[in-house]
Amino acid sequence: MTYTISEIAKTLKIKEVNNPESPISHLLSDSREVFNPGETLFFALKTANNDGHKYVDELYNLGVRHFVVQTIHPEWKNLKDINLLHVKDSLLALQKVATFHREHFDIPVIAITGSNGKTIVKEWIYQMLGSEKNITRSPRSYNSQLGVPLSVWQLNENTELGLFEAGISMPNEMTRLQKIIQPTIGVFTNIGDAHQENFKNLKQKCLEKLELFVNCDVIICEEGNKLLDECMEATCLSQKSFTWSYNNRSNSPLLILKVEKLEAKSFITYSFLGLPFTVELPFTDDASVENVTSSIAAALYLTTSIKTIQEKVKQLEPVAMRLDVRRGKNNNIIVNDTYNSDINSLKIALSFLGQQSAEDSPKRTLILSDILQSGFSDEALYKSVSDLADSASIGRIIGIGHHISDQQKLFANIPHIFFDSTEDFISSGIWNEFHEETILLKGSRHFEFERISELIEQKNHETVLDINLDAILHNFKFHRSRMNPDTKIICMVKADAYGSGSEEVAKILQYHKCDYFAVAIAEEGVVLRKAGIKTPIIVLNPEVSGFNQLFESYLEPEVYNFRILDAFIKEAQRRGISDFPIHIKMDTGMHRLGFAEEDIPLLLERLRSQQALKVKSTFSHLAASESWAFDDFTTQQISLFKKLASALQDGLDYPIWRHILNSAGIERFPEEQMDMVRLGISLYGISASGLDGLRNVCTLKTTILQIKHLKKGETVGYGRRGDLDHDASIATIRIGYADGLSRQFGNRNGHVLVNGHLVPIIGNICMDLSMIEITGLDIKEGDEVILFGDELSVIDQAKKINTIPYEVLTSVSSRVRRIYFRE
Ligand SMILES: *Cc1c(COP(=O)(O)O)cnc(C)c1O
């Protein structure tokens, strides 16, 4: 919609403007996103990191004439025809303008808030209702003080339903968002501890969020969450609520009766006003169940038929939260955005494309499918696309689909080519000619643009640690099958799961019913809890300073001496806790942590004189279980442990579990598995005892950046350490000691694998790069280089530098991207 600058100035209480009839259709806050400058009103915002006033001149030169500013530079006054709307606070002014716009609409408007899931619920409501109604919604997660007004501004004469999310990080922000959105329908996803820092407590945060709904006709939310129920009551909103509940005895109109999870989908049975129905959801995690329930409740409130809901839920698509940038073949950069395909997200993606390709960079190519469900006529829609593409300096547009193809004429001023289908585009082969371009791939799901990205992406053009989740599962099940059915397995996920990433690894193991996890420090446990891990977790090296986290995230500490024991009892008692599980560590010869034999009487006395803690298990750690030479010592450790464990058990009137085996112990002394075992490195595919049947999990790989041909006598790298006594070809690879490649591999001590050839590392290893010698081999720039993996074992690599596989694995630094895959 278009207003005149004088109308807008009036809402800001500014009387005098130049050219009062000038039309304004675009509000701009980011100077890089200019498009249609003639009808743009720029808001110069001051933020912690930037000051929009810096860009006034530049924007003026691009044709922008209308500015909202907090300060006026004298020289701006000389700019012809400029309008400087002087306000105290530009952000507030932007919000006022959006509010003014909102007031022109008498339509239902949904506002979504809550701690998690806002964007997903928004997108899923859209996916459910978008084919029936013209919906204007926030792009991506535009839910802030800035994002909300810009989103609301998108409401237009075709809109039948507004759908906006609102997020806050500080007290008093929600009232401002409420005024802008003026929602008639509220959706509260859930309340959690995100953005806690600026609020006194959860209740304050919850009450603040509910401010969004003060004038709503209805609030859709869960019933049975104590805090939320209380806050809804306190704000008198409960009278207007439309609730759903996990509790099938509650009075909510929508009840979850049953959730049945299968491999890749779940079936949720609801009762709506007593009428049962089942939906098939293509996801299995709890968050998705909750999110889809909120979305279904909203759809039901809007009188969508159950049949439609069932149909749509079955086809719900995952909501990707970010744009992906990848290296493509032929030095292309590919920005992959299949998030959603509407005009607003196109605008954002184009601006992102601008950020990815330098000003003077070569071609920008847009590959775009038909945009579905836009609510505009094709002509109006693709006219805007063409304008957007034009102002984003798109050098070539490739349109795929009948609708966009039918509007070819609108793209006359940009080089273009159109195809009826993705298939036609692929068989044309023109993608082979893309070269040094930045390519934005943006297509509706239905066009399956992933088929295009597969063709043009260079999958391996960086240093990555590939993690084969199927191999981890295989190793887990392999050990499972070798053990007594009752023996519990503790999967060791300390040190970020031996470098492979604890969240991902724990998730898949939890799904396959691993009994326990163990981490080294409390923080590692907290990370897992936040990722949704519900399996019990042992913290091996707890410290007094981390006790809070143990109690709050229900992490079970290893107790290894009286200092920890006493402090822990005291803290548990202070909190009024009873029977908090602990694990007693015995020292049987490792001499690292643990109680000794002579401590047991006193230990029992302490344990018996309190109710706060309860011993869940006792255990010890073997010092040399992998080594035949020390088998006598290992046997001694085991028998000492049995003696100590019995003494502890005898002194307690409830049963405790016992465990001593680590990976090598599991492999070599299976008869000593007792009640539990602690599976570590073997889970990651490395056997200390040469056991057959494990699969390699991690592959560290990189690529060749450059190849040089050097003459005998020249040197390679720092300190001129790489001496050549023959003419040689040298390849520089994209990995160095900052990635975790030990410098000790340098100077021909270590080898890597390229196209099946084992070749030496030459010269000193640098921080980010290393050099290898490839003389006489058929190897080219861009080829993949394996540092360790299926064909080049971590064990062998570790030996080369006199260390153990554990160190090689856990050294891979966090800047190396982890890629998880399943076969
Ligand atoms: C790390 C660790 C393990 C696992 O050791 P692996 O050799 O990797 O199997 C078991 N127990 C304790 C106490 C540990 O610290």
PDB file of N, CA, C and O in Angstrom, residues 487-529:
ATOM      1  N   THR A 487      23.095 -56.166  31.168  1.00  0.00           N
ATOM      2  CA  THR A 487      24.172 -55.223  31.457  1.00  0.00           C
ATOM      3  C   THR A 487      23.833 -53.861  30.868  1.00  0.00           C
ATOM      4  O   THR A 487      23.423 -53.759  29.711  1.00  0.00           O
ATOM      5  N   LYS A 488      24.012 -52.826  31.666  1.00  0.00           N
ATOM      6  CA  LYS A 488      23.705 -51.487  31.169  1.00  0.00           C
ATOM      7  C   LYS A 488      24.941 -50.888  30.500  1.00  0.00           C
ATOM      8  O   LYS A 488      26.059 -51.121  30.960  1.00  0.00           O
ATOM      9  N   ILE A 489      24.704 -50.114  29.466  1.00  0.00           N
ATOM     10  CA  ILE A 489      25.835 -49.478  28.782  1.00  0.00           C
ATOM     11  C   ILE A 489      25.826 -47.986  29.070  1.00  0.00           C
ATOM     12  O   ILE A 489      24.818 -47.308  28.852  1.00  0.00           O
ATOM     13  N   ILE A 490      26.947 -47.498  29.574  1.00  0.00           N
ATOM     14  CA  ILE A 490      27.139 -46.056  29.721  1.00  0.00           C
ATOM     15  C   ILE A 490      27.927 -45.620  28.497  1.00  0.00           C
ATOM     16  O   ILE A 490      29.052 -46.077  28.282  1.00  0.00           O
ATOM     17  N   CYS A 491      27.358 -44.769  27.680  1.00  0.00           N
ATOM     18  CA  CYS A 491      28.100 -44.285  26.516  1.00  0.00           C
ATOM     19  C   CYS A 491      28.861 -43.029  26.922  1.00  0.00           C
ATOM     20  O   CYS A 491      28.268 -42.074  27.418  1.00  0.00           O
ATOM     21  N   MET A 492      30.158 -43.046  26.667  1.00  0.00           N
ATOM     22  CA  MET A 492      30.989 -41.916  27.068  1.00  0.00           C
ATOM     23  C   MET A 492      30.905 -40.846  25.980  1.00  0.00           C
ATOM     24  O   MET A 492      31.319 -41.089  24.843  1.00  0.00           O
ATOM     25  N   VAL A 493      30.364 -39.704  26.343  1.00  0.00           N
ATOM     26  CA  VAL A 493      30.276 -38.610  25.375  1.00  0.00           C
ATOM     27  C   VAL A 493      31.030 -37.379  25.875  1.00  0.00           C
ATOM     28  O   VAL A 493      30.741 -36.247  25.499  1.00  0.00           O
ATOM     29  N   LYS A 494      31.990 -37.626  26.768  1.00  0.00           N
ATOM     30  CA  LYS A 494      32.810 -36.520  27.277  1.00  0.00           C
ATOM     31  C   LYS A 494      33.638 -35.942  26.124  1.00  0.00           C
ATOM     32  O   LYS A 494      33.756 -36.580  25.069  1.00  0.00           O
ATOM     33  N   ALA A 495      34.222 -34.784  26.359  1.00  0.00           N
ATOM     34  CA  ALA A 495      35.040 -34.112  25.348  1.00  0.00           C
ATOM     35  C   ALA A 495      34.311 -34.069  24.006  1.00  0.00           C
ATOM     36  O   ALA A 495      34.838 -34.469  22.972  1.00  0.00           O
ATOM     37  N   ASP A 496      33.046 -33.588  24.066  1.00  0.00           N
ATOM     38  CA  ASP A 496      32.267 -33.461  22.842  1.00  0.00           C
ATOM     39  C   ASP A 496      32.205 -34.779  22.076  1.00  0.00           C
ATOM     40  O   ASP A 496      32.371 -34.822  20.856  1.00  0.00           O
ATOM     41  N   ALA A 497      31.943 -35.839  22.826  1.00  0.00           N
ATOM     42  CA  ALA A 497      31.886 -37.175  22.221  1.00  0.00           C
ATOM     43  C   ALA A 497      33.168 -37.458  21.444  1.00  0.00           C
ATOM     44  O   ALA A 497      33.133 -37.769  20.264  1.00  0.00           O
ATOM     45  N   TYR A 498      34.272 -37.341  22.133  1.00  0.00           N
ATOM     46  CA  TYR A 498      35.590 -37.636  21.570  1.00  0.00           C
ATOM     47  C   TYR A 498      35.798 -36.849  20.267  1.00  0.00           C
ATOM     48  O   TYR A 498      36.361 -37.344  19.301  1.00  0.00           O
ATOM     49  N   GLY A 499      35.295 -35.607  20.290  1.00  0.00           N
ATOM     50  CA  GLY A 499      35.516 -34.729  19.137  1.00  0.00           C
ATOM     51  C   GLY A 499      34.421 -34.790  18.099  1.00  0.00           C
ATOM     52  O   GLY A 499      34.379 -33.973  17.198  1.00  0.00           O
ATOM     53  N   SER A 500      33.508 -35.757  18.216  1.00  0.00           N
ATOM     54  CA  SER A 500      32.564 -35.903  17.108  1.00  0.00           C
ATOM     55  C   SER A 500      31.270 -35.136  17.325  1.00  0.00           C
ATOM     56  O   SER A 500      30.429 -35.092  16.432  1.00  0.00           O
ATOM     57  N   GLY A 501      31.112 -34.519  18.493  1.00  0.00           N
ATOM     58  CA  GLY A 501      29.896 -33.707  18.697  1.00  0.00           C
ATOM     59  C   GLY A 501      28.898 -34.400  19.607  1.00  0.00           C
ATOM     60  O   GLY A 501      28.196 -35.305  19.178  1.00  0.00           O
ATOM     61  N   SER A 502      28.840 -33.983  20.869  1.00  0.00           N
ATOM     62  CA  SER A 502      28.070 -34.772  21.837  1.00  0.00           C
ATOM     63  C   SER A 502      26.567 -34.714  21.612  1.00  0.00           C
ATOM     64  O   SER A 502      25.877 -35.691  21.822  1.00  0.00           O
ATOM     65  N   GLU A 503      26.044 -33.556  21.144  1.00  0.00           N
ATOM     66  CA  GLU A 503      24.580 -33.479  21.000  1.00  0.00           C
ATOM     67  C   GLU A 503      24.064 -34.492  19.987  1.00  0.00           C
ATOM     68  O   GLU A 503      23.129 -35.232  20.245  1.00  0.00           O
ATOM     69  N   GLU A 504      24.694 -34.457  18.824  1.00  0.00           N
ATOM     70  CA  GLU A 504      24.217 -35.319  17.744  1.00  0.00           C
ATOM     71  C   GLU A 504      24.379 -36.794  18.112  1.00  0.00           C
ATOM     72  O   GLU A 504      23.512 -37.619  17.867  1.00  0.00           O
ATOM     73  N   VAL A 505      25.545 -37.100  18.710  1.00  0.00           N
ATOM     74  CA  VAL A 505      25.826 -38.488  19.055  1.00  0.00           C
ATOM     75  C   VAL A 505      24.865 -38.953  20.146  1.00  0.00           C
ATOM     76  O   VAL A 505      24.274 -40.031  20.070  1.00  0.00           O
ATOM     77  N   ALA A 506      24.669 -38.102  21.159  1.00  0.00           N
ATOM     78  CA  ALA A 506      23.780 -38.506  22.252  1.00  0.00           C
ATOM     79  C   ALA A 506      22.347 -38.667  21.757  1.00  0.00           C
ATOM     80  O   ALA A 506      21.635 -39.565  22.179  1.00  0.00           O
ATOM     81  N   LYS A 507      21.933 -37.804  20.849  1.00  0.00           N
ATOM     82  CA  LYS A 507      20.559 -37.906  20.365  1.00  0.00           C
ATOM     83  C   LYS A 507      20.292 -39.253  19.713  1.00  0.00           C
ATOM     84  O   LYS A 507      19.276 -39.883  19.957  1.00  0.00           O
ATOM     85  N   ILE A 508      21.242 -39.656  18.875  1.00  0.00           N
ATOM     86  CA  ILE A 508      20.975 -40.907  18.162  1.00  0.00           C
ATOM     87  C   ILE A 508      21.076 -42.103  19.121  1.00  0.00           C
ATOM     88  O   ILE A 508      20.317 -43.054  19.024  1.00  0.00           O
ATOM     89  N   LEU A 509      21.983 -42.017  20.098  1.00  0.00           N
ATOM     90  CA  LEU A 509      22.111 -43.127  21.052  1.00  0.00           C
ATOM     91  C   LEU A 509      20.913 -43.176  21.996  1.00  0.00           C
ATOM     92  O   LEU A 509      20.444 -44.246  22.364  1.00  0.00           O
ATOM     93  N   GLN A 510      20.422 -42.025  22.365  1.00  0.00           N
ATOM     94  CA  GLN A 510      19.229 -42.004  23.225  1.00  0.00           C
ATOM     95  C   GLN A 510      18.066 -42.652  22.489  1.00  0.00           C
ATOM     96  O   GLN A 510      17.318 -43.438  23.043  1.00  0.00           O
ATOM     97  N   TYR A 511      17.954 -42.305  21.221  1.00  0.00           N
ATOM     98  CA  TYR A 511      16.869 -42.872  20.431  1.00  0.00           C
ATOM     99  C   TYR A 511      16.955 -44.391  20.404  1.00  0.00           C
ATOM    100  O   TYR A 511      15.951 -45.092  20.370  1.00  0.00           O
ATOM    101  N   HIS A 512      18.180 -44.910  20.447  1.00  0.00           N
ATOM    102  CA  HIS A 512      18.349 -46.356  20.433  1.00  0.00           C
ATOM    103  C   HIS A 512      18.571 -46.910  21.828  1.00  0.00           C
ATOM    104  O   HIS A 512      19.192 -47.946  21.999  1.00  0.00           O
ATOM    105  N   LYS A 513      18.107 -46.171  22.821  1.00  0.00           N
ATOM    106  CA  LYS A 513      17.982 -46.697  24.175  1.00  0.00           C
ATOM    107  C   LYS A 513      19.299 -47.030  24.866  1.00  0.00           C
ATOM    108  O   LYS A 513      19.421 -48.065  25.513  1.00  0.00           O
ATOM    109  N   CYS A 514      20.249 -46.151  24.711  1.00  0.00           N
ATOM    110  CA  CYS A 514      21.440 -46.284  25.525  1.00  0.00           C
ATOM    111  C   CYS A 514      21.018 -45.985  26.967  1.00  0.00           C
ATOM    112  O   CYS A 514      20.129 -45.172  27.212  1.00  0.00           O
ATOM    113  N   ASP A 515      21.609 -46.670  27.962  1.00  0.00           N
ATOM    114  CA  ASP A 515      21.110 -46.574  29.338  1.00  0.00           C
ATOM    115  C   ASP A 515      21.568 -45.305  30.052  1.00  0.00           C
ATOM    116  O   ASP A 515      20.852 -44.746  30.875  1.00  0.00           O
ATOM    117  N   TYR A 516      22.778 -44.909  29.764  1.00  0.00           N
ATOM    118  CA  TYR A 516      23.388 -43.809  30.508  1.00  0.00           C
ATOM    119  C   TYR A 516      24.341 -43.074  29.594  1.00  0.00           C
ATOM    120  O   TYR A 516      24.858 -43.652  28.632  1.00  0.00           O
ATOM    121  N   PHE A 517      24.608 -41.810  29.939  1.00  0.00           N
ATOM    122  CA  PHE A 517      25.720 -41.102  29.312  1.00  0.00           C
ATOM    123  C   PHE A 517      26.679 -40.674  30.399  1.00  0.00           C
ATOM    124  O   PHE A 517      26.273 -40.518  31.552  1.00  0.00           O
ATOM    125  N   ALA A 518      27.944 -40.477  30.042  1.00  0.00           N
ATOM    126  CA  ALA A 518      28.880 -39.871  30.976  1.00  0.00           C
ATOM    127  C   ALA A 518      29.622 -38.749  30.282  1.00  0.00           C
ATOM    128  O   ALA A 518      30.016 -38.855  29.112  1.00  0.00           O
ATOM    129  N   VAL A 519      29.769 -37.641  31.016  1.00  0.00           N
ATOM    130  CA  VAL A 519      30.529 -36.495  30.520  1.00  0.00           C
ATOM    131  C   VAL A 519      31.584 -36.152  31.562  1.00  0.00           C
ATOM    132  O   VAL A 519      31.527 -36.652  32.689  1.00  0.00           O
ATOM    133  N   ALA A 520      32.528 -35.303  31.202  1.00  0.00           N
ATOM    134  CA  ALA A 520      33.597 -34.996  32.148  1.00  0.00           C
ATOM    135  C   ALA A 520      33.164 -33.909  33.121  1.00  0.00           C
ATOM    136  O   ALA A 520      33.384 -34.032  34.323  1.00  0.00           O
ATOM    137  N   ILE A 521      32.547 -32.855  32.609  1.00  0.00           N
ATOM    138  CA  ILE A 521      32.232 -31.724  33.485  1.00  0.00           C
ATOM    139  C   ILE A 521      30.756 -31.346  33.346  1.00  0.00           C
ATOM    140  O   ILE A 521      30.112 -31.676  32.356  1.00  0.00           O
ATOM    141  N   ALA A 522      30.255 -30.629  34.358  1.00  0.00           N
ATOM    142  CA  ALA A 522      28.823 -30.324  34.407  1.00  0.00           C
ATOM    143  C   ALA A 522      28.339 -29.601  33.151  1.00  0.00           C
ATOM    144  O   ALA A 522      27.274 -29.928  32.615  1.00  0.00           O
ATOM    145  N   GLU A 523      29.119 -28.641  32.680  1.00  0.00           N
ATOM    146  CA  GLU A 523      28.694 -27.885  31.487  1.00  0.00           C
ATOM    147  C   GLU A 523      28.334 -28.824  30.332  1.00  0.00           C
ATOM    148  O   GLU A 523      27.381 -28.580  29.604  1.00  0.00           O
ATOM    149  N   GLU A 524      29.139 -29.849  30.162  1.00  0.00           N
ATOM    150  CA  GLU A 524      28.858 -30.770  29.056  1.00  0.00           C
ATOM    151  C   GLU A 524      27.499 -31.436  29.227  1.00  0.00           C
ATOM    152  O   GLU A 524      26.783 -31.689  28.260  1.00  0.00           O
ATOM    153  N   GLY A 525      27.154 -31.699  30.471  1.00  0.00           N
ATOM    154  CA  GLY A 525      25.850 -32.292  30.750  1.00  0.00           C
ATOM    155  C   GLY A 525      24.715 -31.320  30.468  1.00  0.00           C
ATOM    156  O   GLY A 525      23.677 -31.694  29.917  1.00  0.00           O
ATOM    157  N   VAL A 526      24.942 -30.058  30.822  1.00  0.00           N
ATOM    158  CA  VAL A 526      23.911 -29.041  30.608  1.00  0.00           C
ATOM    159  C   VAL A 526      23.607 -28.913  29.102  1.00  0.00           C
ATOM    160  O   VAL A 526      22.455 -28.838  28.690  1.00  0.00           O
ATOM    161  N   VAL A 527      24.672 -28.923  28.315  1.00  0.00           N
ATOM    162  CA  VAL A 527      24.494 -28.853  26.859  1.00  0.00           C
ATOM    163  C   VAL A 527      23.587 -29.989  26.372  1.00  0.00           C
ATOM    164  O   VAL A 527      22.683 -29.786  25.562  1.00  0.00           O
ATOM    165  N   LEU A 528      23.804 -31.166  26.908  1.00  0.00           N
ATOM    166  CA  LEU A 528      22.979 -32.299  26.468  1.00  0.00           C
ATOM    167  C   LEU A 528      21.531 -32.136  26.906  1.00  0.00           C
ATOM    168  O   LEU A 528      20.607 -32.402  26.145  1.00  0.00           O
ATOM    169  N   ARG A 529      21.337 -31.680  28.127  1.00  0.00           N
ATOM    170  CA  ARG A 529      19.952 -31.467  28.595  1.00  0.00           C
ATOM    171  C   ARG A 529      19.253 -30.454  27.712  1.00  0.00           C
ATOM    172  O   ARG A 529      18.099 -30.633  27.336  1.00  0.00           O
TER     173      ARG A 529
END
